[in-house]
Backbone as JSON Lines, residues from 0, in Angstrom:
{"i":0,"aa":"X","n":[65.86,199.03,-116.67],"ca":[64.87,198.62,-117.67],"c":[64.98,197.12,-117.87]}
{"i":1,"aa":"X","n":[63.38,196.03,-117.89],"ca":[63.97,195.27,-118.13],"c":[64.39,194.38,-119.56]}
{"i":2,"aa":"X","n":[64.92,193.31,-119.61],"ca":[65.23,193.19,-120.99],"c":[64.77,191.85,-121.02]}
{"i":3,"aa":"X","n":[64.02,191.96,-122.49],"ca":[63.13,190.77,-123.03],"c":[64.02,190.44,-124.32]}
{"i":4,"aa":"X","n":[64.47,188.84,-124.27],"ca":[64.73,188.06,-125.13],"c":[63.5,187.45,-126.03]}
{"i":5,"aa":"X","n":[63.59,187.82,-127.54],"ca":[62.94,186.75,-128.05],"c":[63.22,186.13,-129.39]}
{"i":6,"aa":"X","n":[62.8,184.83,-129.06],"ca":[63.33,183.66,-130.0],"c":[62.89,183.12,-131.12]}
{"i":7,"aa":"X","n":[62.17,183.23,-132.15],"ca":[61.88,182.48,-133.05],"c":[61.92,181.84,-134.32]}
{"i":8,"aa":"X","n":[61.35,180.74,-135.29],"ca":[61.89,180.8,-136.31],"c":[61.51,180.67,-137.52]}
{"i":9,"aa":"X","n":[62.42,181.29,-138.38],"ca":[61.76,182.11,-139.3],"c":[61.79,183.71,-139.53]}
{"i":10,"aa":"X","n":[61.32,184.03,-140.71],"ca":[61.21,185.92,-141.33],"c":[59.73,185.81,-140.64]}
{"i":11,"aa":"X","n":[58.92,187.05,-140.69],"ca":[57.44,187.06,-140.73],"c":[57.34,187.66,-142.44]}
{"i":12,"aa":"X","n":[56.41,186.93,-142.69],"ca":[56.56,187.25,-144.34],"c":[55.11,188.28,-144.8]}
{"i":13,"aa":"X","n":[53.97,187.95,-143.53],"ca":[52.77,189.07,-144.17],"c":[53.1,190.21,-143.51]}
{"i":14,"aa":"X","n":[52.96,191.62,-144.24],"ca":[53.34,192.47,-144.36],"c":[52.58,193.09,-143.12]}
{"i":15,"aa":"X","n":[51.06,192.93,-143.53],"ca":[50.54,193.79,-141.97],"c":[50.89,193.0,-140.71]}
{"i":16,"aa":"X","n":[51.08,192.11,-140.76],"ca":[51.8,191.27,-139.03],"c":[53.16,192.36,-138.53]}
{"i":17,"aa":"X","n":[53.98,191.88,-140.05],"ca":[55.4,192.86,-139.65],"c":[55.16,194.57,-138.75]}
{"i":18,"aa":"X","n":[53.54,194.94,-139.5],"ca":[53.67,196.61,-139.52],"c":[52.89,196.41,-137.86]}
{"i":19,"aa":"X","n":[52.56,195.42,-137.44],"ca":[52.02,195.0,-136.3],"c":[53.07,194.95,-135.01]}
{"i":20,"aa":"X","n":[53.96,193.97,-135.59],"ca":[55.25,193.85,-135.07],"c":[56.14,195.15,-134.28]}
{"i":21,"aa":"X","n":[56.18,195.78,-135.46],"ca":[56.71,197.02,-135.42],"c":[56.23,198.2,-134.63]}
{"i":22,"aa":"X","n":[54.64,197.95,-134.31],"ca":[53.84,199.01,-133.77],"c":[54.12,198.49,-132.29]}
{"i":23,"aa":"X","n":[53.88,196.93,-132.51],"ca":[54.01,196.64,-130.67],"c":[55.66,196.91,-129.96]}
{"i":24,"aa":"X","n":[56.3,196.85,-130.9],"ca":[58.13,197.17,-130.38],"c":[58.3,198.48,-130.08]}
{"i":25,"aa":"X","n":[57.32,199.34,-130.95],"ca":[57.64,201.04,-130.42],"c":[57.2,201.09,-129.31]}
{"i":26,"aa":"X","n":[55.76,200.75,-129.34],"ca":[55.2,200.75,-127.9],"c":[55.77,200.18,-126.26]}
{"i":27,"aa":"X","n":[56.84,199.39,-126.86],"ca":[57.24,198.54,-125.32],"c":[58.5,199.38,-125.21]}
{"i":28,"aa":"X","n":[58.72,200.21,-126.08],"ca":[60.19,200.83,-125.77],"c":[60.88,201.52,-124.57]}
{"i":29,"aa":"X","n":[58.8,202.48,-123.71],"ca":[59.61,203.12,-122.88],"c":[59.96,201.84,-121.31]}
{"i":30,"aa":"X","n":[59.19,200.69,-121.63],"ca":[59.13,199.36,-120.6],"c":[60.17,198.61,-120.82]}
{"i":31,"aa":"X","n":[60.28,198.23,-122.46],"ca":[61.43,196.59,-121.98],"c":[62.76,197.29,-123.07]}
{"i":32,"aa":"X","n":[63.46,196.88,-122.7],"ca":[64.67,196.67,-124.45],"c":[64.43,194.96,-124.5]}
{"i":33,"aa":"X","n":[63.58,195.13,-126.18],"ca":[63.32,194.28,-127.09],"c":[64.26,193.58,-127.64]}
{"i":34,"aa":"X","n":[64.6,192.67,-127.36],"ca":[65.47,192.2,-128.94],"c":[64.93,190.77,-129.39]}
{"i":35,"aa":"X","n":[65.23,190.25,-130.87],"ca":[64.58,189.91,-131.17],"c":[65.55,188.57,-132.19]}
{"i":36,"aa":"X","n":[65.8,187.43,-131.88],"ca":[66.8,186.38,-132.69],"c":[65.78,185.54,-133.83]}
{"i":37,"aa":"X","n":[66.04,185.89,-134.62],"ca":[65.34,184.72,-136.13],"c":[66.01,184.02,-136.09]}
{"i":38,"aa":"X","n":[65.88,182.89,-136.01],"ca":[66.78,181.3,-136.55],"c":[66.33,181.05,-137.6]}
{"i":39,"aa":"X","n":[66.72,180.32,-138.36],"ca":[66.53,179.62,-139.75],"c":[65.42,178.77,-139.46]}
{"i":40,"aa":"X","n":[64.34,179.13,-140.75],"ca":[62.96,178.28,-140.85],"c":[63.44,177.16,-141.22]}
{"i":41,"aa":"X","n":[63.25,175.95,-141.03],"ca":[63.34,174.95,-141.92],"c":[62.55,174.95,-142.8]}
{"i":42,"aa":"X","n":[62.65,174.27,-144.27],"ca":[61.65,173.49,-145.2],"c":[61.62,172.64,-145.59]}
{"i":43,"aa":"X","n":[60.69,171.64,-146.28],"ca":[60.78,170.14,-146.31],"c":[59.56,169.34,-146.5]}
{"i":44,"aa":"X","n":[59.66,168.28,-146.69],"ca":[58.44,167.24,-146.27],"c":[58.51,166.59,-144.95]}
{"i":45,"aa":"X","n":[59.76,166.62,-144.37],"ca":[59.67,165.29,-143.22],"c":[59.85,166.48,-141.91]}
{"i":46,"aa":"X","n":[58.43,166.35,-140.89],"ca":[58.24,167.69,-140.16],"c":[59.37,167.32,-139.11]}
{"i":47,"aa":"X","n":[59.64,166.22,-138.97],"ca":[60.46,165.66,-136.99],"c":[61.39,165.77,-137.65]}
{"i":48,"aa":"X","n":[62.07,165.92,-138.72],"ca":[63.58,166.52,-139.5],"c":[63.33,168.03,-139.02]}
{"i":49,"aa":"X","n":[62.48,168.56,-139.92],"ca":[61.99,169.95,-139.57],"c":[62.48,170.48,-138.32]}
{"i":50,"aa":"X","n":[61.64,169.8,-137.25],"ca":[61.65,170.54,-135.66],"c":[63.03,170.37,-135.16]}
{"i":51,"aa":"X","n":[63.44,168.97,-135.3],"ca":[64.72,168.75,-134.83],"c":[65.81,169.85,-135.15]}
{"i":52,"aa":"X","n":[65.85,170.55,-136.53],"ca":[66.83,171.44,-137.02],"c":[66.82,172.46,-136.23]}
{"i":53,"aa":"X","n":[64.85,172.94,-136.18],"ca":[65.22,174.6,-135.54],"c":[65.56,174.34,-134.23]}
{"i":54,"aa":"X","n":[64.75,172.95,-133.3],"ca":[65.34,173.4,-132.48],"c":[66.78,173.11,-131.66]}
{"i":55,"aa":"X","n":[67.65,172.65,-132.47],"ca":[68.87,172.92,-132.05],"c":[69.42,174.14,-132.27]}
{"i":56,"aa":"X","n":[68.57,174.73,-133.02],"ca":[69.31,176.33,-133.46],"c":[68.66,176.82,-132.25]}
{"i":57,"aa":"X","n":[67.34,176.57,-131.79],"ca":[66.94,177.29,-130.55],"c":[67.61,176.96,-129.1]}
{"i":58,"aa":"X","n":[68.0,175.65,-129.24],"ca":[69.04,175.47,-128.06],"c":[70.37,176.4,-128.16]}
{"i":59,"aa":"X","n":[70.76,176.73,-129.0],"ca":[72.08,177.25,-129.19],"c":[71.56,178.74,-129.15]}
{"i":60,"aa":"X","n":[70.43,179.4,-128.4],"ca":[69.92,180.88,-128.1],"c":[70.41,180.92,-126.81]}
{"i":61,"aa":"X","n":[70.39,179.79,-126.24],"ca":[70.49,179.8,-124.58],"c":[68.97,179.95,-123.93]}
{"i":62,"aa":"X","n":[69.85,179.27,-122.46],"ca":[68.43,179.09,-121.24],"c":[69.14,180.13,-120.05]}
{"i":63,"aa":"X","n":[68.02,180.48,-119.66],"ca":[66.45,180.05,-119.56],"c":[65.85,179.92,-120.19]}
{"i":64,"aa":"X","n":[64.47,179.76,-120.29],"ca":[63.4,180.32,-121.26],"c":[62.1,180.06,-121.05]}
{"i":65,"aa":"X","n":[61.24,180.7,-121.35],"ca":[59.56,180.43,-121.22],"c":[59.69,180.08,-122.76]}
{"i":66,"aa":"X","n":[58.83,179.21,-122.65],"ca":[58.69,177.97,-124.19],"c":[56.83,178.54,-124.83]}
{"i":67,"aa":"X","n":[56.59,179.59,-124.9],"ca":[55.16,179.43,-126.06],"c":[55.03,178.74,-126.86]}
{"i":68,"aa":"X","n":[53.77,177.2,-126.11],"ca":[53.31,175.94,-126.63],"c":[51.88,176.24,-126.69]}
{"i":69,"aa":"X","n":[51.3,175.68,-127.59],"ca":[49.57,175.78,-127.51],"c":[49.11,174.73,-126.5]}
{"i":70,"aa":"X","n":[50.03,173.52,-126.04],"ca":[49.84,172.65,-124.64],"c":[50.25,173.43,-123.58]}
{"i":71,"aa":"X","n":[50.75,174.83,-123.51],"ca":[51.25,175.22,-122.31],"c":[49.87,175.43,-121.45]}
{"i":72,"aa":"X","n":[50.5,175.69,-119.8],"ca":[49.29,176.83,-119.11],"c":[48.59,177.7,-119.46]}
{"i":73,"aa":"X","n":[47.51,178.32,-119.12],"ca":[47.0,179.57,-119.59],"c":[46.9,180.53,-118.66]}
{"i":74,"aa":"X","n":[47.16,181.6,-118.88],"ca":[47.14,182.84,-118.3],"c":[46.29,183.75,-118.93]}
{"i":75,"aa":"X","n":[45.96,184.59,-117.93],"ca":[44.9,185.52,-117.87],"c":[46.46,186.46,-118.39]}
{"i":76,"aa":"X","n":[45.91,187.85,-118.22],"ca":[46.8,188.62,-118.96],"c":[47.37,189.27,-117.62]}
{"i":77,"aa":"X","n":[46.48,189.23,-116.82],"ca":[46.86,189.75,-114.81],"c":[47.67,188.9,-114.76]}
{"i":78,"aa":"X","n":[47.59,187.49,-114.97],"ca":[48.5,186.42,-115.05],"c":[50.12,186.57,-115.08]}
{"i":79,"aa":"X","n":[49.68,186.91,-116.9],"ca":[50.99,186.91,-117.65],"c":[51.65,188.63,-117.1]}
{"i":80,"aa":"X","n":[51.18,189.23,-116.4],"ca":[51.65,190.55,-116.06],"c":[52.76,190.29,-114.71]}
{"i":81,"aa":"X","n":[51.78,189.0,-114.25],"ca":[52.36,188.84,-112.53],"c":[53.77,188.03,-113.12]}
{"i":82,"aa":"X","n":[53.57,187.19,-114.16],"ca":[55.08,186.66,-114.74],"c":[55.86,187.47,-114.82]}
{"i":83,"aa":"X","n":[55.8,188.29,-115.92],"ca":[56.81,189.37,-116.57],"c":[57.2,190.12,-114.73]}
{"i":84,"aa":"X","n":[56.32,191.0,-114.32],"ca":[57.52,191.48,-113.0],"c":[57.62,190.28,-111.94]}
{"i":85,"aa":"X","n":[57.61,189.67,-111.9],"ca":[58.52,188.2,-111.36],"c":[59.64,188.09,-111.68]}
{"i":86,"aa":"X","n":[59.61,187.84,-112.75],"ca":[61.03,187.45,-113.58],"c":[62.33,188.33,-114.32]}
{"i":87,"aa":"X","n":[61.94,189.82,-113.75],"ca":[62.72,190.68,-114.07],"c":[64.04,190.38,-113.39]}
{"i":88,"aa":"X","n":[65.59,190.33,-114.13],"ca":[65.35,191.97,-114.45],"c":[65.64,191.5,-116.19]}
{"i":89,"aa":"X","n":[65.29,190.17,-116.87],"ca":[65.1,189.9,-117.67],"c":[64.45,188.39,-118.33]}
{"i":90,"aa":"X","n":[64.01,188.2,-119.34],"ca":[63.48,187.28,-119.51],"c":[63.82,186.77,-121.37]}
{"i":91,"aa":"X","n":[63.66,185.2,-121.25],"ca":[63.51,185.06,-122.73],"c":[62.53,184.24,-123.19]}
{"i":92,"aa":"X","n":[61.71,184.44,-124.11],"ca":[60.81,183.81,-124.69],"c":[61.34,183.22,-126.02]}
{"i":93,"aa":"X","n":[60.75,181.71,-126.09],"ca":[60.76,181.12,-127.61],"c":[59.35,181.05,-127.8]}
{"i":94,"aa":"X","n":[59.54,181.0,-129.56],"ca":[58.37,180.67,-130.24],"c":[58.83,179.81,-131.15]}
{"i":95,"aa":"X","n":[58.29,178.34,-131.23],"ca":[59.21,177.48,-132.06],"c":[58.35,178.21,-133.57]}
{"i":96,"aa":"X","n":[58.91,177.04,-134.59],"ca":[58.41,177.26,-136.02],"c":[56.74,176.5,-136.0]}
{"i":97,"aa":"X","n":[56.68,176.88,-137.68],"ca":[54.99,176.06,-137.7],"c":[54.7,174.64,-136.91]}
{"i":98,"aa":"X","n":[56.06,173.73,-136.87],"ca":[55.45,172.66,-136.59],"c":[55.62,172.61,-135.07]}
{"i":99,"aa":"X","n":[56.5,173.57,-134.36],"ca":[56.81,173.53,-132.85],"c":[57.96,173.11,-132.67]}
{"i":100,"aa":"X","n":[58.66,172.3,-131.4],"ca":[59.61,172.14,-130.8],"c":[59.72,170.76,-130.67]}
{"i":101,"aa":"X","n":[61.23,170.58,-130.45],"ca":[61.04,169.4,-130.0],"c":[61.07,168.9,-128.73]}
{"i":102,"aa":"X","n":[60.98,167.69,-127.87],"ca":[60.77,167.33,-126.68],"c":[61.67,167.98,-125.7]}
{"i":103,"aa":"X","n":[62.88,168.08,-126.19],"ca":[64.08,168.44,-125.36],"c":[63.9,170.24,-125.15]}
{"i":104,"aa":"X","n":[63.58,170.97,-125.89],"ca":[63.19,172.15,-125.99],"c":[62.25,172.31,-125.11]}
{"i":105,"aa":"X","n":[60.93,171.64,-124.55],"ca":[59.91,171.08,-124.27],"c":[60.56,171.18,-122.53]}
{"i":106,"aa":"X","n":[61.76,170.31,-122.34],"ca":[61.96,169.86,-120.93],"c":[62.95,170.86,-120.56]}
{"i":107,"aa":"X","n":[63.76,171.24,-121.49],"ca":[64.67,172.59,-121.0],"c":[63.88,173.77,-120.53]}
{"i":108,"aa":"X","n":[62.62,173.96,-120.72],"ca":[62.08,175.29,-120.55],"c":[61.62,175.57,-119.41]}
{"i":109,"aa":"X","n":[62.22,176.53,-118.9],"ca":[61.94,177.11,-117.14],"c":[60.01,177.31,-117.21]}
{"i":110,"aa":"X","n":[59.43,177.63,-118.08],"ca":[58.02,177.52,-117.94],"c":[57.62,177.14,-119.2]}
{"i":111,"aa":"X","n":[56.65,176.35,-119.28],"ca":[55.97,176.56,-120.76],"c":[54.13,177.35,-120.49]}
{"i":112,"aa":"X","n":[53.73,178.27,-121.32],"ca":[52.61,178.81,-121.42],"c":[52.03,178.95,-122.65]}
{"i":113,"aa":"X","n":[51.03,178.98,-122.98],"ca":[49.94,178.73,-124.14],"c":[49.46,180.1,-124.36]}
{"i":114,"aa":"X","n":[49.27,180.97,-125.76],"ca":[48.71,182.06,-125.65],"c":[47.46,182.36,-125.64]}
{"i":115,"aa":"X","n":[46.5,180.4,-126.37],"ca":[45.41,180.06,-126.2],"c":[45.18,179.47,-126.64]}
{"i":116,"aa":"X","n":[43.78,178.18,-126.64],"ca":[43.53,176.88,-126.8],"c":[43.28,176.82,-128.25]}
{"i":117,"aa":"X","n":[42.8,178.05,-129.32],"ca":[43.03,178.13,-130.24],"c":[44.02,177.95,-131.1]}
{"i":118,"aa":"X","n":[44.26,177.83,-132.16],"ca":[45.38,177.72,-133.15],"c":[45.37,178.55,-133.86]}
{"i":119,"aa":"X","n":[46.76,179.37,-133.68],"ca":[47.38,180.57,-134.91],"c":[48.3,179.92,-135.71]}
{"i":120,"aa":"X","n":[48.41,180.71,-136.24],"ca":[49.82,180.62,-137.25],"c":[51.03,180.79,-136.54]}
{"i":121,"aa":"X","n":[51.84,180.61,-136.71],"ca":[52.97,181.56,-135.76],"c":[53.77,182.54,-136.09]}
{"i":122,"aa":"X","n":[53.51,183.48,-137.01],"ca":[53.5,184.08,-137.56],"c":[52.47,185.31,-136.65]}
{"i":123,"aa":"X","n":[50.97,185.47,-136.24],"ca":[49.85,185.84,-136.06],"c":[50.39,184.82,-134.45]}
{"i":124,"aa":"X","n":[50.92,183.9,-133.73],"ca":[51.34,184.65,-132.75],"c":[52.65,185.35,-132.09]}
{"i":125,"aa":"X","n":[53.25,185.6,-133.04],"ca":[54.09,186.39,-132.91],"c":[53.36,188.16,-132.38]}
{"i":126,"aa":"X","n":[52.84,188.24,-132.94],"ca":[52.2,189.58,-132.98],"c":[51.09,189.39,-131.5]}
{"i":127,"aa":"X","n":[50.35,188.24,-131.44],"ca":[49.47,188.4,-130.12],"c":[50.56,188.15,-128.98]}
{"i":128,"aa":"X","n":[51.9,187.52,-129.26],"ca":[52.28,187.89,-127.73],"c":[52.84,189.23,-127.69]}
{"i":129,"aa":"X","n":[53.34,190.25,-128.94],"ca":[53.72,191.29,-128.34],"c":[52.76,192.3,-127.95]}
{"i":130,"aa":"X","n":[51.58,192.06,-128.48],"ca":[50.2,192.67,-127.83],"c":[50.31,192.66,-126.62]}
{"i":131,"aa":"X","n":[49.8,191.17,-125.98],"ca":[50.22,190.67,-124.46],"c":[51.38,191.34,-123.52]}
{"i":132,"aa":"X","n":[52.44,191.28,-124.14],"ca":[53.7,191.82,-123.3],"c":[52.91,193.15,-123.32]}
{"i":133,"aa":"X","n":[52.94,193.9,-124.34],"ca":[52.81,195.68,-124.1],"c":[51.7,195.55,-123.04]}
{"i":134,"aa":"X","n":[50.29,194.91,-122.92],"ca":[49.46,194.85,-122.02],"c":[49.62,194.44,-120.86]}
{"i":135,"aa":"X","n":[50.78,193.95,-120.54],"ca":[51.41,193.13,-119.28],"c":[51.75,194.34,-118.87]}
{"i":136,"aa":"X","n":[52.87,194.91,-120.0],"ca":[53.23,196.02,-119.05],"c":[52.76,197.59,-118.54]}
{"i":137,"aa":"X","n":[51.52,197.66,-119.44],"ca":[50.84,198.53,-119.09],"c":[49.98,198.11,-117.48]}
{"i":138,"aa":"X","n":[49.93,196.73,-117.65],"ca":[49.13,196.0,-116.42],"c":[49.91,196.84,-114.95]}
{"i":139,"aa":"X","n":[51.51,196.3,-114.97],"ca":[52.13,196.82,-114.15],"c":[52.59,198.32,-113.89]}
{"i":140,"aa":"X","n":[52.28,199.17,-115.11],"ca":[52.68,200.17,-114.42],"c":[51.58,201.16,-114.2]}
{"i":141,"aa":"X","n":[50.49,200.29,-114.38],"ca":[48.91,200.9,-113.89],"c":[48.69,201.91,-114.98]}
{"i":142,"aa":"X","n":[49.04,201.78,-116.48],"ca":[48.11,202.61,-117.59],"c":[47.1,202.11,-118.53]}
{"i":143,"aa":"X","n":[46.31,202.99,-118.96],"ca":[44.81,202.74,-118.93],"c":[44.71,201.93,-120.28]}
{"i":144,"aa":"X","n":[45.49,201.22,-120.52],"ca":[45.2,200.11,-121.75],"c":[44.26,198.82,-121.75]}
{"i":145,"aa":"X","n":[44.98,198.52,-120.14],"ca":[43.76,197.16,-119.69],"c":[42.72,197.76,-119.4]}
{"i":146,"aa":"X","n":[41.76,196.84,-120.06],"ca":[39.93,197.64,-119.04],"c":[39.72,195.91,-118.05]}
């Protein structure tokens, strides 16, 4: 089975995201073992204090990693399907905090990808990439989720 690392930082604090959360983790159960590292949100006024904090806490998760940036590549979801069994027989994803990452986080990352040219919360994408993953992996094992 393979095993998905993921990184981000912060609680999720709206309640239907969490019950979202929760629905997409049952669902990937019989595909990946999930796990899942919160680092400490920062708070503050000064944001490059901010980023700098989490992401030394995100350096200290360990590399590899695919970096989810809204500057990353974009992938189709055939795309992001052909990633995930590529990169088995595990993988780790970050999701920095509201304000993102910093540069070094940025250059450490074995890929960076975008979930889309739009802007979420990160919070709301937390929840669209575990959508994505479960659809990745339905992609690969040919069940009828993708149309």
């Amino acid at each position: 089975m393979i095993k998905i690392r993921l990184t981000w930082a912060g609680k999720t604090k709206e309640k239907f995201i969490n019950e979202g959360i929760e629905k997409y983790l049952k669902l990937l159960r019989p595909y990946a073992d999930v796990s899942i590292t919160q680092i400490k949100e920062e708070k503050g006024t000064d944001t490059q204090k901010m980023i700098e904090k989490e992401s030394v806490r995100i350096a200290k998760a360990g590399v590899p990693y695919i970096l989810l940036d809204e500057k990353g590549r974009s992938l189709s979801s055939i795309e992001f399907a052909g990633l995930i069994d590529k990169n088995k027989p595990s993988l780790h994803f970050v999701l920095g905090g509201a304000f993102g990452v910093s540069e070094k986080i940025k250059k450490e990352a074995k890929d960076i990808i975008s979930l889309s040219k739009m802007t979420f919360t990160h919070e709301m994408a937390r929840l669209f990439f575990l959508e994505q993953t479960y659809r990745a992996f339905t992609i690969i094992n040919k069940r009828g989720y993708h149309h």
